[in-house]
CSV table of C-alpha atoms in Angstrom, one decimal:
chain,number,residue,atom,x,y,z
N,1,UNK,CA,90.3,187.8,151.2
N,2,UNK,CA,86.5,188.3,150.2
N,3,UNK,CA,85.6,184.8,151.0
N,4,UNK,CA,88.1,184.8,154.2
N,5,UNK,CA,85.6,187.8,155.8
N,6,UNK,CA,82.1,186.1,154.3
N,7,UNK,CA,83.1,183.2,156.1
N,8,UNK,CA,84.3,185.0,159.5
N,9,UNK,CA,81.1,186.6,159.3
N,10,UNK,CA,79.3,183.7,158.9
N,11,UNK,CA,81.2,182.3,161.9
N,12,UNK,CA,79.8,185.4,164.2
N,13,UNK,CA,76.5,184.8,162.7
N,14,UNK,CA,76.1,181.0,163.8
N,15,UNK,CA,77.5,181.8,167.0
N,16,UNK,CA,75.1,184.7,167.4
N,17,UNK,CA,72.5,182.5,166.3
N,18,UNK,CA,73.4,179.8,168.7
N,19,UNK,CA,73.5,182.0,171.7
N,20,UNK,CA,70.3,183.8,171.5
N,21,UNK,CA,68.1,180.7,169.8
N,22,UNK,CA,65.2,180.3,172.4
N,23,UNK,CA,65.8,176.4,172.1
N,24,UNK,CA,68.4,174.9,173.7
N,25,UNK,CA,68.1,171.9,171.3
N,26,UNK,CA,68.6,174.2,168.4
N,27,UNK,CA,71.7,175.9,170.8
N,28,UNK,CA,73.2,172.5,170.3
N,29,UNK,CA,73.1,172.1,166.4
N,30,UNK,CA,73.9,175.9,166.9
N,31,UNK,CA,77.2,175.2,168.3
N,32,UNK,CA,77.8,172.5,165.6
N,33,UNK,CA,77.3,174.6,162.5
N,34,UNK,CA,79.9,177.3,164.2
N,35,UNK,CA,82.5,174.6,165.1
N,36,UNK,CA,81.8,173.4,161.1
N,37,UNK,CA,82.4,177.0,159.9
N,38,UNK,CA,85.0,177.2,162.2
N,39,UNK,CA,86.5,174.5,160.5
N,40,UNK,CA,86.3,175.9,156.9
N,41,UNK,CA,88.3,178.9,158.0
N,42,UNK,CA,90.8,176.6,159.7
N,43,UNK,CA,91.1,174.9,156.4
N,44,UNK,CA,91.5,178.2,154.3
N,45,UNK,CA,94.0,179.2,156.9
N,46,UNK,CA,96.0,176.2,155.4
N,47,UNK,CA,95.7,173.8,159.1
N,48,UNK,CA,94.1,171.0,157.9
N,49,UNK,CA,94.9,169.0,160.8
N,50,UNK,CA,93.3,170.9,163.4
N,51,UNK,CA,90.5,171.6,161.0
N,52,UNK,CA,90.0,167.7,161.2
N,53,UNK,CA,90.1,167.9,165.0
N,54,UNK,CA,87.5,170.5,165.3
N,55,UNK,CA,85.1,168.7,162.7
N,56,UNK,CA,85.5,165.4,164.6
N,57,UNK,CA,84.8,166.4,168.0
N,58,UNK,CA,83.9,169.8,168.3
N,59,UNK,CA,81.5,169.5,165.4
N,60,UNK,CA,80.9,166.1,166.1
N,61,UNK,CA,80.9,164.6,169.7
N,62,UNK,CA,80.0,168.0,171.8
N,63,UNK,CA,76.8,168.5,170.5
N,64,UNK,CA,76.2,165.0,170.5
N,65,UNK,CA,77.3,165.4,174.1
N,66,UNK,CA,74.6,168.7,174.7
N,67,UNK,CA,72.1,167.0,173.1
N,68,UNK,CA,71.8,163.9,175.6
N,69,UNK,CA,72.1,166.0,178.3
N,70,UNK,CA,69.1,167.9,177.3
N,71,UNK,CA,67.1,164.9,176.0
N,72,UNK,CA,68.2,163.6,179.6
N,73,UNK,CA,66.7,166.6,182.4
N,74,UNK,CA,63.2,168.1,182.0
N,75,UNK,CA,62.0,170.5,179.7
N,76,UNK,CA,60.2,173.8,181.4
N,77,UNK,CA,56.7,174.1,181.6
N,78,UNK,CA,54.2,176.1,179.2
N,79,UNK,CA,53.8,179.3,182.1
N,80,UNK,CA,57.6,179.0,183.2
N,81,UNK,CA,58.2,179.1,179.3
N,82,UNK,CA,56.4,182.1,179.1
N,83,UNK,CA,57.8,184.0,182.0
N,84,UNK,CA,61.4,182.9,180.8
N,85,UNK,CA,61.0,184.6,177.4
N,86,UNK,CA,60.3,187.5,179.1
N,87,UNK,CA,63.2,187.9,181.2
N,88,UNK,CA,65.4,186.4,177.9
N,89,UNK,CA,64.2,189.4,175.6
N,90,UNK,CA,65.3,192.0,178.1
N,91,UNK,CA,68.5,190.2,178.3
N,92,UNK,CA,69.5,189.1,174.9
N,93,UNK,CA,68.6,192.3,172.8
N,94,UNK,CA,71.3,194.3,173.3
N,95,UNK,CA,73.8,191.1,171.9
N,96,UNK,CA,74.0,192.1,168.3
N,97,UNK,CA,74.4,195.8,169.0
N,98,UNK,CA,77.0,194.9,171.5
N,99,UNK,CA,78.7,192.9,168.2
N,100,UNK,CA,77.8,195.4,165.2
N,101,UNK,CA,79.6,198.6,167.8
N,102,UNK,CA,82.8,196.4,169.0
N,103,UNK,CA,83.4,194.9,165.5
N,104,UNK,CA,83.1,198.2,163.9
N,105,UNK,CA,85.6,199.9,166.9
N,106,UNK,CA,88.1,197.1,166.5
N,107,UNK,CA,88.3,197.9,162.6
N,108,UNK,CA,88.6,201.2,162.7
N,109,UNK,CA,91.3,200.9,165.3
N,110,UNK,CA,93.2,198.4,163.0
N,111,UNK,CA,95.4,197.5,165.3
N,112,UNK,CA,98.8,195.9,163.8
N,113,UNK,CA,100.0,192.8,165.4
N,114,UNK,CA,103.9,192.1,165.2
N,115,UNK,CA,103.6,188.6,165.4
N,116,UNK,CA,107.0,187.9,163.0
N,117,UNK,CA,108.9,186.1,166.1
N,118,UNK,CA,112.7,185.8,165.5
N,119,UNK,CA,112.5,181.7,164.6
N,120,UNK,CA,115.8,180.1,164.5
N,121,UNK,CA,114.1,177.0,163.1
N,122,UNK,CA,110.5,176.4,162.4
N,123,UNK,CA,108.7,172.9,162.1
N,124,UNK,CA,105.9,173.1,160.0
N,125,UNK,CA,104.7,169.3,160.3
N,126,UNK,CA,102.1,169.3,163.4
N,127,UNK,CA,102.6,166.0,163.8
N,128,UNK,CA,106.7,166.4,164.5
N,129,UNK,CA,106.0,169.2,166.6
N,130,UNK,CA,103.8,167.1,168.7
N,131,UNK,CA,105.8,163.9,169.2
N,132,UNK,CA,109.7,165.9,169.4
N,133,UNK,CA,109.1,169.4,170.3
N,134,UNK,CA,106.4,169.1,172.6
N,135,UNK,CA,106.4,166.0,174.6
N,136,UNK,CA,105.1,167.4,177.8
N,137,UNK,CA,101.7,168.6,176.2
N,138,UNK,CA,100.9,164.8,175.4
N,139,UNK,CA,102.0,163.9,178.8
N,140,UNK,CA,99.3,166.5,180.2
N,141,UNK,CA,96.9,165.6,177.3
N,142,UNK,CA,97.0,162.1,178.7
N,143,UNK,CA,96.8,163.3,182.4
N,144,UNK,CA,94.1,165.4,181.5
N,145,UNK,CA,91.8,162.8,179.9
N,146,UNK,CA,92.3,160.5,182.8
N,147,UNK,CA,91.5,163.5,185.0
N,148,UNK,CA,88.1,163.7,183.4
N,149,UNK,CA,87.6,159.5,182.8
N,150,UNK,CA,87.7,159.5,186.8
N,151,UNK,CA,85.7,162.3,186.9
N,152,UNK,CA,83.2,160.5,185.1
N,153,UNK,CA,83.1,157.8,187.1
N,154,UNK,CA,82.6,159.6,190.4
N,155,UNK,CA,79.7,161.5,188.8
N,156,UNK,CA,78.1,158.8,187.7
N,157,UNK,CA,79.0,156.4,190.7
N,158,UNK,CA,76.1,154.2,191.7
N,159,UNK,CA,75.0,155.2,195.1
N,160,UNK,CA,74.1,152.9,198.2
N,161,UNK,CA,70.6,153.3,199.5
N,162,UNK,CA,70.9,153.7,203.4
N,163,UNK,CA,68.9,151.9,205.7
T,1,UNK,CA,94.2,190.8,161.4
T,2,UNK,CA,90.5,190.5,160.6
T,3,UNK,CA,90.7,186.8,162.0
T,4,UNK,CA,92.0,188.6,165.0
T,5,UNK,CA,89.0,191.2,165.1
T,6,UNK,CA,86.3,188.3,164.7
T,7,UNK,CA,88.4,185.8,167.4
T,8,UNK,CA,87.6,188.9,169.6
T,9,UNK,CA,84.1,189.2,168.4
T,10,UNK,CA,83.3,185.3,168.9
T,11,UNK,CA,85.0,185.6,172.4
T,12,UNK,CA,82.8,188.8,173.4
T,13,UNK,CA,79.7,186.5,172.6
T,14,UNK,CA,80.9,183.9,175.0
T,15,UNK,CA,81.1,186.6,177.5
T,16,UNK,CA,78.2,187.4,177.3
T,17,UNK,CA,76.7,184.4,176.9
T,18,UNK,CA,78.1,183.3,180.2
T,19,UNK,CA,76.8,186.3,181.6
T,20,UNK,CA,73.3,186.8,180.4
T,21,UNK,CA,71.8,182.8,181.1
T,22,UNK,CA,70.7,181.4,184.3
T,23,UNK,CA,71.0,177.9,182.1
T,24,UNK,CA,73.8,175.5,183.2
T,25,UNK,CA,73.4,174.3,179.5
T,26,UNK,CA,73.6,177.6,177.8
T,27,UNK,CA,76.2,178.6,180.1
T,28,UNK,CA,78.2,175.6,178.8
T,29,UNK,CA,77.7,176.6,175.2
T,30,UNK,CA,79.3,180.2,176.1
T,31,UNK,CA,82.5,178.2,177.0
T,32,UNK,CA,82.1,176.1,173.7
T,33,UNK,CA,82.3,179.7,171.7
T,34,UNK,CA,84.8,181.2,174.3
T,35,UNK,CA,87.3,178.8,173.6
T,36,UNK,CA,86.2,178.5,169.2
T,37,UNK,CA,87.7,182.6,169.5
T,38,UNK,CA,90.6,181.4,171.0
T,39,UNK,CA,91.2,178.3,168.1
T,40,UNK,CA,90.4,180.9,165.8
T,41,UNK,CA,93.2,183.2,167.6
T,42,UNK,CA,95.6,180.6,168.1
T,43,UNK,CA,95.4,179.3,164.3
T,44,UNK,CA,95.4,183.1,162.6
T,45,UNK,CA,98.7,183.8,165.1
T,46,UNK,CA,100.1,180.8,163.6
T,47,UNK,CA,99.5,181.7,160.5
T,48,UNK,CA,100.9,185.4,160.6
T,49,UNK,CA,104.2,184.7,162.6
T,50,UNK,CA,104.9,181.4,160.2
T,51,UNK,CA,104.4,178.7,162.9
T,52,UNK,CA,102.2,176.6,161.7
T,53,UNK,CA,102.8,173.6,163.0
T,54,UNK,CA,102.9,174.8,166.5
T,55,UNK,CA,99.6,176.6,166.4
T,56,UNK,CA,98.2,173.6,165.0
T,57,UNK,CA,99.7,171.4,167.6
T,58,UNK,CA,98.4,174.0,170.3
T,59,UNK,CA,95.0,173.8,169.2
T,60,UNK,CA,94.6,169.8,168.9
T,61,UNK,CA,96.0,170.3,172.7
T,62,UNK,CA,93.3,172.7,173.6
T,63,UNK,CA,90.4,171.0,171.8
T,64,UNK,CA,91.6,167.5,174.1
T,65,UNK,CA,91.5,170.0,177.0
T,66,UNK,CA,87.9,170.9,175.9
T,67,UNK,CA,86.3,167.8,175.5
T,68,UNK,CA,87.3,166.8,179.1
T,69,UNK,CA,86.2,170.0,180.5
T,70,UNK,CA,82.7,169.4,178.8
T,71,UNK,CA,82.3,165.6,179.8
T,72,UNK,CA,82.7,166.4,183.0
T,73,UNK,CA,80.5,169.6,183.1
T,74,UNK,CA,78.0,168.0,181.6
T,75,UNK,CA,78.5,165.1,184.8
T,76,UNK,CA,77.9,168.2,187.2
T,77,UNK,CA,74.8,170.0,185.4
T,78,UNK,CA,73.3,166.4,185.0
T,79,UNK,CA,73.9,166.2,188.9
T,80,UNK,CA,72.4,169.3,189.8
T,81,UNK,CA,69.4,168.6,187.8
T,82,UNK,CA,68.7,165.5,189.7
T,83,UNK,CA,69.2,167.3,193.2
T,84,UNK,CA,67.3,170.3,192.2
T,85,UNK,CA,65.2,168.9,189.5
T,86,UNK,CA,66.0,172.2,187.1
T,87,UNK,CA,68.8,173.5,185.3
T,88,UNK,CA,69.0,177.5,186.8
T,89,UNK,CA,72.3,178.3,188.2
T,90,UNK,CA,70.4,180.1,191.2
T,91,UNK,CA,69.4,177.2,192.4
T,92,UNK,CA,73.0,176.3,193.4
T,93,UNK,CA,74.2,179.2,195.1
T,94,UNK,CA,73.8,177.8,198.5
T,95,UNK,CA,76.6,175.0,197.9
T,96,UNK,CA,76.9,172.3,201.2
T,97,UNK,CA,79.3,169.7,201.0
């Protein structure tokens, strides 16, 4: 249980750390060491499926993914750098107290969730659940990622020059 | 219980995240941790009302779901950037076809 909440807290931490870094390069590996705690808790929660999901490509591919967008548009000058901080400070500061205050609420609320659902029968196997109980997900899985392949390719569609 | 508290607490940063930045990018990141509460959510619910496998299967769904969402965000803040030539989200308030 002790290592369960050091490594939720860890979790808040990275994320913290990701969203108020002043880098957005450092954002990026940010997000990647929170999807790779992410992960660890998955596993201690005994999912190691999804835990290799999340490792692969949420640890893996979308940061990859961030960092090539920012490597590809234009970094900000040294005075709009300045003036951005600025603004940031007076924007980001209150985060962590926002975090420490809600935290704290929610425990001391301790709110009980009655989650045991009346299961006549309850597959434990991901991968049977996936291929015989929930067909129609992979259907809009498959949908889905030829949603966003032609998406792509509009995007990134070559343009004709006029005239 | 406490993975609840801290799915909330994750999901509260995306918020805010989303709310505080003028960045497309940073703006993209909030949705990254927004939907890592959520996982985190899904997974512990799994895990308290015994079904496992479906939580599991739920959140390989939801992490395909995410990758396509960010591929194709990434298209549009790459797009914007070479119209506007920056990456503020004030820049596109006046949307034209």
């Amino acid at each position: 249980m002790f290592l369960d909440i050091l490594i939720l807290i860890l979790l808040v931490s990275a994320a913290l750390w990701t969203v108020m870094c002043r880098s957005l390069l450092r954002s990026a590996i940010g997000l990647a060491l929170t999807s790779a705690i992410l992960t660890l808790m998955i596993f201690k929660m005994n999912a190691p499926l999804a835990a290799v999901f999340e490792l692969s490509v949420c640890a893996g591919l979308i940061p990859v993914l961030f960092i090539s967008v920012i490597s590809l548009t234009q970094a900000m000058t040294k005075q709009e750098v300045i003036e951005h901080m600025k603004s940031r400070l007076a924007r980001f500061w209150g985060l962590p107290l926002v975090i420490i205050i809600l935290g704290l609420v929610l425990g001391l609320l301790s709110i009980k969730f009655k989650a045991k659902l009346p299961l006549s029968e309850v597959e434990t196997d991901p991968r049977l659940v996936m291929w015989h109980l929930r067909q129609l997900d992979l259907l809009g899985q498959i949908i889905i990622l030829f949603t966003g392949v032609f998406g792509v390719v509009v995007l990134f569609k070559e343009r004709k020059k006029s005239g | 219980m406490v993975s609840g508290i801290f799915a909330v607490l994750l999901f509260a940063i995306g918020i805010y995240c989303i709310l505080a930045t003028h960045n497309l990018i940073r703006v993209l990141i909030g949705i990254e941790i927004l939907i890592k509460g959520v996982t985190l959510l899904v997974i512990a619910a799994g895990l308290k009302s015994g079904n496992l496998g479906l939580a599991q299967a739920l959140v390989i769904t939801i992490i395909v779901i995410e990758v396509v969402i960010m591929t194709v965000a990434v298209g549009v803040v790459l797009g914007v950037h070479r119209l506007t030539g920056s990456l503020d989200a004030r820049n596109i308030r006046k949307l034209k076809g």
